[in-house]
Coordinates of C-alpha atoms and ligand atoms in Angstrom, one line a residue:
M1 CA 91.0 102.4 93.7
T2 CA 92.9 102.8 90.4
S3 CA 90.1 102.4 87.9
D4 CA 91.4 99.8 86.0
I5 CA 92.5 97.3 88.6
A6 CA 89.5 94.7 89.5
N7 CA 89.3 91.0 90.1
I8 CA 88.4 88.9 87.3
I9 CA 85.6 86.5 88.3
D10 CA 83.5 84.6 85.9
G11 CA 84.8 86.8 83.0
A12 CA 83.4 89.7 84.8
R13 CA 85.6 92.6 86.3
R14 CA 84.3 93.3 89.9
A15 CA 86.0 95.4 92.6
P16 CA 87.6 93.5 95.6
T17 CA 85.2 94.1 98.6
G18 CA 87.5 94.5 101.1
K19 CA 87.8 97.6 103.5
S20 CA 91.5 97.8 103.7
R21 CA 93.4 99.0 100.8
Y22 CA 97.0 98.7 99.4
R23 CA 98.8 101.3 97.9
R24 CA 101.9 100.7 95.3
L25 CA 104.6 103.2 95.5
S26 CA 107.0 103.4 92.5
P27 CA 110.1 101.3 93.5
V28 CA 112.3 104.0 91.3
D29 CA 111.4 107.0 93.5
G30 CA 109.5 105.7 96.7
T31 CA 106.8 108.5 96.2
E32 CA 104.8 108.1 93.1
V33 CA 101.7 106.2 93.8
L34 CA 101.1 103.5 90.8
A35 CA 98.2 102.2 92.1
E36 CA 95.7 102.1 94.9
Y37 CA 93.0 99.4 95.3
P38 CA 91.0 97.6 98.0
L39 CA 91.6 94.0 98.9
S40 CA 89.9 91.1 98.3
T41 CA 88.2 89.3 101.2
A42 CA 87.3 85.3 101.9
A43 CA 84.1 86.1 100.1
D44 CA 85.7 87.4 96.9
V45 CA 87.9 84.2 96.9
E46 CA 84.7 82.3 97.6
A47 CA 83.1 83.6 94.6
A48 CA 86.2 82.8 92.5
V49 CA 86.1 79.4 93.6
D50 CA 82.6 78.7 93.1
A51 CA 82.9 80.2 89.3
A52 CA 85.9 77.9 88.9
R53 CA 83.8 74.9 90.0
R54 CA 80.7 75.4 87.9
V55 CA 82.8 75.4 84.9
A56 CA 85.2 72.6 86.1
R57 CA 83.6 69.5 84.3
S58 CA 83.1 71.0 81.1
F59 CA 86.5 72.4 80.9
A60 CA 87.7 69.2 81.9
N61 CA 86.2 67.2 79.3
S62 CA 86.8 69.8 76.4
Q63 CA 89.6 68.6 74.0
A64 CA 93.0 69.0 74.9
T65 CA 93.8 70.1 71.4
W66 CA 91.5 73.2 71.8
R67 CA 93.0 74.0 75.3
G68 CA 96.3 74.0 73.5
E69 CA 95.2 76.4 70.9
I70 CA 93.8 78.8 73.5
L71 CA 97.5 78.5 75.0
A72 CA 99.2 79.1 71.8
G73 CA 96.9 82.2 70.9
A74 CA 97.6 83.8 74.2
A75 CA 101.2 83.5 73.4
R76 CA 100.8 85.1 70.2
L77 CA 98.6 87.8 71.7
L78 CA 101.3 88.3 74.7
R79 CA 104.0 88.5 71.5
E80 CA 101.9 91.4 70.1
R81 CA 101.9 93.2 73.5
Q82 CA 105.3 92.5 74.2
D83 CA 106.5 96.1 74.7
E84 CA 103.6 97.0 76.9
A85 CA 104.2 94.1 79.0
A86 CA 108.0 95.0 79.4
S87 CA 107.0 98.3 80.1
L88 CA 104.9 97.2 83.0
L89 CA 107.3 95.0 84.5
I90 CA 109.8 98.2 84.4
R91 CA 107.3 100.4 86.1
E92 CA 105.5 98.1 88.5
I93 CA 108.5 96.0 89.9
G94 CA 111.5 97.9 88.8
K95 CA 113.0 95.4 86.1
T96 CA 115.7 96.8 83.7
R97 CA 114.7 96.8 80.2
T98 CA 117.1 93.5 79.4
E99 CA 115.4 91.7 82.5
A100 CA 111.7 92.7 81.7
K101 CA 112.2 91.8 77.8
G102 CA 113.6 88.5 78.9
E103 CA 110.8 87.8 81.4
T104 CA 108.2 88.4 79.0
L105 CA 109.6 86.5 76.2
A106 CA 109.9 83.7 78.8
A107 CA 106.3 84.0 79.4
I108 CA 105.4 84.0 75.8
R109 CA 107.4 80.6 75.4
L110 CA 105.9 78.9 78.5
L111 CA 102.6 79.5 76.8
E112 CA 103.7 78.3 73.5
F113 CA 105.3 75.1 74.9
Y114 CA 102.3 74.0 76.9
G115 CA 100.2 75.0 73.7
N116 CA 102.2 72.7 71.9
E117 CA 102.4 69.8 74.5
A118 CA 98.6 69.3 73.5
F119 CA 99.7 67.4 70.6
R120 CA 101.4 64.9 72.8
Y121 CA 98.7 64.9 75.4
G122 CA 97.0 61.6 76.3
G123 CA 97.6 58.4 77.6
E124 CA 98.6 54.7 76.6
L125 CA 97.0 51.6 75.0
L126 CA 97.9 48.7 77.0
S127 CA 97.5 45.2 75.9
S128 CA 95.0 43.5 78.4
A129 CA 95.9 40.5 79.8
R130 CA 92.0 39.7 79.8
P131 CA 90.1 38.5 76.9
D132 CA 87.9 41.0 75.0
N133 CA 89.2 43.6 77.0
H134 CA 90.3 47.5 75.8
L135 CA 92.6 48.8 78.3
F136 CA 93.9 52.2 78.3
T137 CA 95.3 55.1 80.4
R138 CA 94.4 58.8 80.2
R139 CA 95.1 62.0 82.4
R140 CA 92.4 63.5 83.9
P141 CA 92.5 67.3 85.4
L142 CA 92.1 67.7 89.3
G143 CA 89.4 70.4 89.1
V144 CA 90.1 73.7 90.9
C145 CA 93.5 74.6 91.3
G146 CA 94.7 77.6 93.4
L147 CA 97.8 79.3 91.9
V148 CA 99.6 81.8 94.4
T149 CA 102.8 83.8 93.2
P150 CA 105.4 86.0 94.2
W151 CA 106.2 89.5 92.9
N152 CA 109.6 88.8 91.4
Y153 CA 108.2 87.1 88.0
P154 CA 104.8 88.6 87.5
L155 CA 104.5 87.3 84.1
S156 CA 106.6 84.1 83.8
I157 CA 105.5 82.1 87.1
P158 CA 101.9 82.7 86.2
A159 CA 102.7 81.4 83.0
W160 CA 104.5 78.2 84.1
K161 CA 101.6 77.5 86.5
L162 CA 98.8 78.5 84.2
G163 CA 100.1 76.7 80.8
P164 CA 100.1 73.2 82.2
A165 CA 97.1 73.6 84.7
L166 CA 94.9 74.4 81.7
L167 CA 96.7 72.2 79.3
C168 CA 95.5 69.4 81.8
G169 CA 92.0 70.9 81.9
N170 CA 92.0 72.4 85.2
T171 CA 90.2 75.7 86.2
T172 CA 91.8 78.0 88.3
V173 CA 91.9 80.7 91.1
F174 CA 95.0 82.8 90.5
K175 CA 96.3 85.2 93.3
P176 CA 99.3 86.8 92.3
S177 CA 101.3 89.2 94.7
L178 CA 99.7 92.8 95.1
Q179 CA 102.8 94.7 93.7
H180 CA 102.0 94.4 90.1
P181 CA 98.1 94.3 89.6
L182 CA 98.3 95.4 85.9
S183 CA 100.9 93.0 84.8
S184 CA 98.8 90.1 86.6
Q185 CA 95.7 91.5 84.7
L186 CA 97.6 91.4 81.4
I187 CA 98.2 87.5 81.5
V188 CA 94.6 86.8 82.2
E189 CA 93.4 89.4 79.5
V190 CA 95.6 87.5 76.8
L191 CA 94.0 84.3 77.9
E192 CA 90.6 85.4 77.8
S193 CA 91.4 87.1 74.4
A194 CA 92.4 83.9 73.0
G195 CA 88.8 82.4 73.8
L196 CA 89.3 81.0 77.3
P197 CA 85.8 80.3 78.7
P198 CA 84.9 82.6 81.6
G199 CA 85.1 81.1 85.0
V200 CA 88.3 79.0 84.0
V201 CA 91.0 81.6 85.3
N202 CA 89.5 83.5 88.1
L203 CA 92.1 86.6 89.3
V204 CA 91.7 87.7 92.9
H205 CA 93.7 90.5 94.1
G206 CA 94.6 90.1 97.6
D207 CA 97.1 89.5 100.6
G208 CA 98.3 86.2 101.7
E209 CA 97.0 86.3 105.1
V210 CA 93.4 86.5 103.8
A211 CA 93.0 85.9 100.2
G212 CA 96.0 83.4 99.8
A213 CA 94.9 81.5 103.3
A214 CA 91.0 81.3 101.9
I215 CA 92.5 79.7 98.8
V216 CA 94.8 77.1 100.6
D217 CA 92.1 76.4 103.0
H218 CA 89.4 76.0 100.7
P219 CA 87.9 72.3 100.6
D220 CA 87.0 72.7 96.9
V221 CA 90.6 73.6 95.9
A222 CA 91.9 70.2 94.8
A223 CA 95.5 71.3 94.4
V224 CA 97.7 74.6 95.4
S225 CA 100.9 75.7 93.6
F226 CA 102.4 78.1 95.3
T227 CA 106.0 80.0 94.7
G228 CA 107.3 82.2 97.2
S229 CA 109.4 82.5 100.6
R230 CA 110.2 79.6 102.8
A231 CA 108.0 80.2 105.9
V232 CA 104.9 80.9 103.8
G233 CA 105.6 77.7 101.4
E234 CA 106.1 75.2 104.5
S235 CA 103.0 76.5 106.1
I236 CA 100.9 76.3 103.0
Y237 CA 102.5 72.5 102.3
R238 CA 101.3 71.6 105.8
S239 CA 97.7 73.0 105.4
V240 CA 96.9 71.6 102.1
N241 CA 98.5 68.2 103.0
G242 CA 96.7 68.2 106.2
R243 CA 93.2 68.5 104.4
L244 CA 94.5 66.0 101.8
G245 CA 94.8 68.3 98.9
R246 CA 97.9 68.4 96.4
A247 CA 100.6 71.1 97.0
S248 CA 103.6 72.1 95.2
C249 CA 105.8 74.7 97.0
E250 CA 108.7 76.4 95.5
M251 CA 110.5 78.4 97.5
G252 CA 114.0 80.6 98.2
G253 CA 117.5 79.5 98.1
K254 CA 121.1 80.0 99.7
N255 CA 122.7 79.4 96.1
A256 CA 126.3 79.1 95.7
L257 CA 128.8 79.8 92.8
V258 CA 132.3 78.2 93.1
V259 CA 135.0 79.5 91.5
L260 CA 138.2 77.1 91.1
A261 CA 141.7 78.2 90.4
D262 CA 141.4 76.5 87.0
A263 CA 138.4 79.0 86.1
D264 CA 138.1 81.3 83.5
L265 CA 138.0 84.4 85.6
D266 CA 136.3 86.6 83.2
V267 CA 133.6 84.2 82.7
A268 CA 133.6 83.7 86.6
V269 CA 133.2 87.2 87.4
E270 CA 130.2 87.6 84.9
C271 CA 128.5 84.7 86.3
A272 CA 129.0 86.3 89.8
V273 CA 127.5 89.7 88.8
D274 CA 124.6 88.2 86.5
G275 CA 123.6 85.6 89.2
G276 CA 124.0 87.9 92.2
L277 CA 123.1 91.4 91.1
S278 CA 120.9 91.3 88.1
F279 CA 117.4 92.5 89.1
A280 CA 119.1 93.7 92.3
G281 CA 119.7 89.9 93.4
Q282 CA 115.7 89.4 93.8
K283 CA 115.9 86.2 91.9
C284 CA 115.2 82.6 93.8
T285 CA 118.1 81.3 92.0
G286 CA 120.3 84.3 92.6
T287 CA 123.8 84.0 93.9
D288 CA 124.3 84.8 97.6
R289 CA 127.6 83.0 98.2
V290 CA 130.7 83.0 96.2
I291 CA 133.2 80.2 97.1
V292 CA 136.6 80.8 95.7
E293 CA 139.5 78.6 95.8
R294 CA 142.1 80.5 98.1
A295 CA 145.0 80.7 95.6
I296 CA 142.9 83.1 93.5
L297 CA 140.4 84.7 95.8
D298 CA 142.4 88.0 95.9
E299 CA 142.8 88.3 92.1
F300 CA 139.0 87.3 91.8
A301 CA 137.8 89.7 94.2
D302 CA 139.8 92.7 92.6
K303 CA 138.2 91.6 89.3
L304 CA 134.9 91.3 90.7
V305 CA 135.0 94.9 92.3
E306 CA 136.3 96.4 89.1
R307 CA 133.1 95.0 87.2
V308 CA 130.7 95.8 90.0
S309 CA 132.2 99.7 89.6
T310 CA 131.3 99.6 85.9
L311 CA 127.4 98.4 86.5
V312 CA 125.4 101.1 85.1
A313 CA 122.5 103.0 87.1
G314 CA 119.8 105.2 86.0
D315 CA 116.6 105.1 83.8
L316 CA 115.3 101.7 83.7
A317 CA 114.2 101.7 80.2
D318 CA 117.5 102.5 79.0
D319 CA 118.8 99.2 77.4
N320 CA 122.3 99.7 79.1
V321 CA 121.2 99.9 82.4
F322 CA 121.8 97.2 85.1
V323 CA 121.0 98.5 88.4
S324 CA 117.6 97.6 89.6
P325 CA 115.8 98.8 92.8
L326 CA 114.5 96.7 95.4
V327 CA 110.7 95.9 94.9
D328 CA 109.6 98.0 98.1
D329 CA 110.5 99.7 101.2
H330 CA 110.1 96.5 103.1
Q331 CA 112.7 94.5 101.0
L332 CA 115.1 97.6 101.2
R333 CA 115.1 97.6 105.3
R334 CA 115.4 93.9 105.3
V335 CA 118.7 93.8 103.1
E336 CA 120.0 96.8 104.9
S337 CA 119.6 95.3 108.2
I338 CA 120.9 91.7 107.1
V339 CA 124.1 93.4 105.8
S340 CA 124.7 96.0 108.6
E341 CA 124.4 93.1 111.0
G342 CA 126.9 91.1 109.1
I343 CA 129.3 93.7 109.1
A344 CA 128.9 94.5 112.7
Q345 CA 129.5 90.9 113.2
G346 CA 132.8 91.0 111.8
A347 CA 132.1 90.9 107.9
E348 CA 134.8 92.8 105.7
L349 CA 132.8 95.3 103.3
I350 CA 134.5 95.3 99.9
C351 CA 132.2 97.7 98.0
G352 CA 128.7 99.1 98.2
G353 CA 126.9 98.5 101.4
A354 CA 124.7 101.4 102.3
P355 CA 121.5 102.6 100.4
S356 CA 122.6 106.3 100.7
A357 CA 125.2 105.4 97.8
I358 CA 121.7 105.8 95.5
E359 CA 119.5 108.7 96.5
S360 CA 115.9 107.8 96.1
G361 CA 113.4 105.0 95.7
Y362 CA 114.3 101.5 97.1
Y363 CA 118.0 101.2 95.6
F364 CA 120.5 99.2 97.6
P365 CA 124.1 99.4 95.8
P366 CA 125.7 96.1 94.4
T367 CA 127.6 95.1 97.4
V368 CA 130.5 92.6 98.0
L369 CA 131.6 91.2 101.5
A370 CA 134.0 89.1 102.8
N371 CA 135.1 87.1 106.0
I372 CA 131.6 86.4 106.9
N373 CA 130.8 85.4 110.5
P374 CA 129.3 82.0 110.1
D375 CA 127.2 82.8 112.9
S376 CA 125.5 85.9 111.4
R377 CA 122.3 85.9 109.4
I378 CA 124.0 86.8 106.1
A379 CA 125.7 83.2 106.2
H380 CA 122.4 81.4 106.8
D381 CA 119.3 83.3 105.4
E382 CA 118.3 84.2 101.9
V383 CA 119.4 87.7 101.3
F384 CA 117.1 88.5 98.0
G385 CA 119.3 91.8 97.6
P386 CA 122.1 92.7 95.3
V387 CA 124.7 91.3 97.7
L388 CA 127.7 88.6 97.1
A389 CA 129.6 87.1 99.9
L390 CA 132.9 85.8 99.2
Y391 CA 134.0 82.6 101.0
P392 CA 137.8 81.0 100.6
A393 CA 137.9 77.2 99.8
D394 CA 141.1 74.9 99.8
D395 CA 139.9 72.7 97.2
L396 CA 136.9 71.3 95.1
D397 CA 136.2 68.7 98.1
S398 CA 135.9 71.7 100.3
A399 CA 134.0 74.0 98.0
I400 CA 131.2 71.3 97.8
T401 CA 131.1 71.0 101.7
Q402 CA 130.6 74.5 101.8
V403 CA 128.0 74.6 98.9
N404 CA 125.9 72.0 100.7
D405 CA 126.2 73.5 104.0
T406 CA 122.7 75.0 104.0
S407 CA 119.3 73.9 104.8
Y408 CA 118.1 75.3 101.1
G409 CA 118.8 73.5 98.1
L410 CA 117.9 75.3 94.7
S411 CA 120.5 76.0 92.7
A412 CA 124.6 75.7 92.6
S413 CA 127.1 76.5 90.0
I414 CA 130.6 76.1 89.4
C415 CA 133.3 77.6 87.3
T416 CA 136.1 75.3 86.0
R417 CA 137.9 74.1 82.7
S418 CA 138.0 70.9 84.1
L419 CA 135.4 68.3 82.9
S420 CA 136.2 66.1 85.6
H421 CA 135.8 68.8 88.3
A422 CA 132.6 69.7 86.9
H423 CA 131.2 66.2 86.9
R424 CA 132.3 65.6 90.6
F425 CA 130.4 68.9 91.7
V426 CA 127.3 68.2 89.9
D427 CA 127.4 64.6 91.5
A428 CA 128.0 66.0 94.8
V429 CA 125.8 69.1 95.3
A430 CA 122.3 68.9 97.0
T431 CA 120.4 71.0 94.9
G432 CA 117.6 70.9 92.0
L433 CA 119.7 72.8 89.5
A434 CA 123.5 72.3 89.0
Y435 CA 125.1 74.5 86.5
V436 CA 128.7 74.5 85.0
N437 CA 130.3 77.8 83.8
R438 CA 126.8 79.4 84.1
P439 CA 125.3 81.8 86.7
T440 CA 123.2 79.9 89.6
S441 CA 120.2 82.2 88.0
G442 CA 118.3 81.3 84.8
A443 CA 116.2 78.6 83.8
E444 CA 115.0 76.7 80.5
F445 CA 111.2 76.7 80.5
H446 CA 111.0 73.1 79.1
A447 CA 113.4 71.7 81.7
P448 CA 112.3 70.7 85.3
F449 CA 112.8 73.5 87.8
G450 CA 112.7 73.4 91.2
G451 CA 114.5 72.8 94.6
I452 CA 114.8 70.2 97.3
R453 CA 115.0 70.5 101.1
G454 CA 114.1 73.9 102.2
S455 CA 114.0 75.2 98.5
G456 CA 111.1 73.0 97.3
L457 CA 108.4 70.7 98.7
G458 CA 106.2 68.7 96.4
P459 CA 106.8 67.9 92.5
T460 CA 108.9 70.2 90.6
E461 CA 107.7 72.7 88.2
Q462 CA 108.0 73.3 84.3
G463 CA 108.9 71.0 81.6
R464 CA 106.5 68.0 81.2
K465 CA 107.1 66.4 84.4
V466 CA 104.7 69.1 86.0
L467 CA 101.7 67.7 84.3
E468 CA 102.1 65.1 86.8
F469 CA 100.8 67.4 89.4
Y470 CA 98.2 69.1 87.4
S471 CA 96.6 65.7 86.6
H472 CA 95.9 61.9 87.6
W473 CA 95.8 59.2 85.5
Q474 CA 92.7 57.1 84.9
T475 CA 93.0 53.5 83.9
V476 CA 90.2 52.4 81.8
A477 CA 89.1 48.8 81.1
M478 CA 86.1 48.0 78.5
R479 CA 84.8 44.6 78.1
L480 CA 84.2 44.5 74.1
Ligands
NAD501 P1 105.9 85.5 99.6 O1 105.8 84.1 100.6 O2 105.6 86.6 101.0 O3 104.3 85.6 99.0 C1 104.4 84.7 97.8 C2 102.6 84.5 97.7 O4 102.1 83.8 98.6 C3 102.1 86.0 97.4 O5 101.1 85.9 96.7 C4 101.4 86.3 98.7 O6 100.5 87.2 98.8 C5 101.2 84.8 99.3 N1 101.0 84.6 100.8 C6 101.7 85.1 101.6 N2 101.4 84.7 103.0 C7 100.4 83.7 102.6 C8 99.6 82.6 103.4 N3 99.7 82.7 104.6 N4 98.5 82.1 102.7 C9 98.6 81.8 101.6 N5 99.3 83.0 100.7 C10 100.3 83.5 101.2 O7 107.1 85.7 98.8 P2 107.4 86.8 97.9 O8 108.2 87.8 99.0 O9 106.3 87.3 96.9 O10 108.6 86.2 97.1 C11 109.9 86.0 97.4 C12 110.3 84.6 97.5 O11 109.8 83.8 96.5 C13 111.7 84.6 97.8 O12 111.7 83.7 99.0 C14 112.2 83.9 96.5 O13 113.3 83.0 96.7 C15 111.1 83.1 96.2 N6 110.7 82.5 94.8 C16 111.2 81.3 94.4 C17 111.1 81.0 93.4 C18 111.3 79.4 92.8 O14 110.8 79.0 91.7 N7 111.7 78.7 93.8 C19 110.8 81.8 92.2 C20 110.4 83.3 92.5 C21 110.7 83.3 93.9

């Protein structure tokens, strides 16, 4: 085990007790061992749930303003450690410096935001219809919440779950993905250093099948907030609802960017590149499909390919570098097979296409395809790689039909100079996020964020709305 990797249970560092081990190789070269450590067992999860349960009542009855101070303090401490945090994201999951700094800042702001929300936290004083009656409502926490997170945002996704969960007075068991153990520990450390009592956040390093499932199935875990892939999210949603718990599952997308003939093509190209190729396309809101009005398809494709040829690869710590590796060998093989299968089924390769274009590590080159066979996997599955598929559209209506022709519903964007087209688009797309002249990716932490249909089950995350998920209302009537 790399000595500094441990579960954090009841404030103590404890080695996971599993016999199987996880070995993390650097995404940049595929050989350097970044971490090697044992996996947690169901018994480790049991200890974490037990610790969370023991402090649940005292934390529930603490003052919200005090919990807010802790969140704000954690934000300050993370700000002080932001260079270290960004370096961890670069090293552990292969973000570029720009992406790593952006994510760190998002995590800081999320903690700040939920810290500040403490000043608005409370309920309503109602005028009672009964004499001598004092009637009011207040938010109450749910108890122990399980937070299960993916690898692509190791700081900001935990921050957008921990922030509201703690503000509402819940205690938590946090199980991140295995690829980034030190980033996961960092966020717990800043909360501890800001004064969070032991047992309120318990970190368990483990895989999904054992540690994740033990959280999801635990009868004392009142709510599970999951972000990750669709198959896992759907099964977690069924399990938690099946045992009458509360679940929120944010999953993947098959996001589309529409480019109309009246668009500023330079803006449209930047939206496609940023939305589909930054962080090697490993964003739930990343662009998979670019639906272009037929009249400008060739011109757009030429401009796009020219721009892709300028994307800088190299040392991720260098501010100018844009190209990230995929997170691991599994992702690389997956993207490679989806693309090669698509080409074998008739897709035209416009640029990129094979990992050998970059020598070492888990790099897949930025790729553009056209003439997609509607029966191929690339037409339906989330790719989660740096791959843009171009589709022609006759007009706005046919573009909208294509945007909605997927079982996902996370993000969609349109590039147009027409206000009327923009409004018709946002009215018609079946997605949780609808953007105009912006990439499909990107979120503002104080606005609700989430998908519908195959992209999201249960309440949406972020903003103030998510407080409904992490709390219930108590109505109090007092005869005076
Ligand atoms: P994943 O589903 O493989 O894993 C996510 C988390 O769930 C991990 O912690 C994993 O260990 C755990 N897990 C896996 N199987 C489990 C099980 N049976 N029971 C309980 N827990 C289990 O996803 P990933 O590969 O880490 O992340 C990529 C996916 O996440 C993509 O599909 C992406 O679109 C999605 N994502 C969605 C959002 C969003 O907000 N909608 C944000 C980021 C990523």
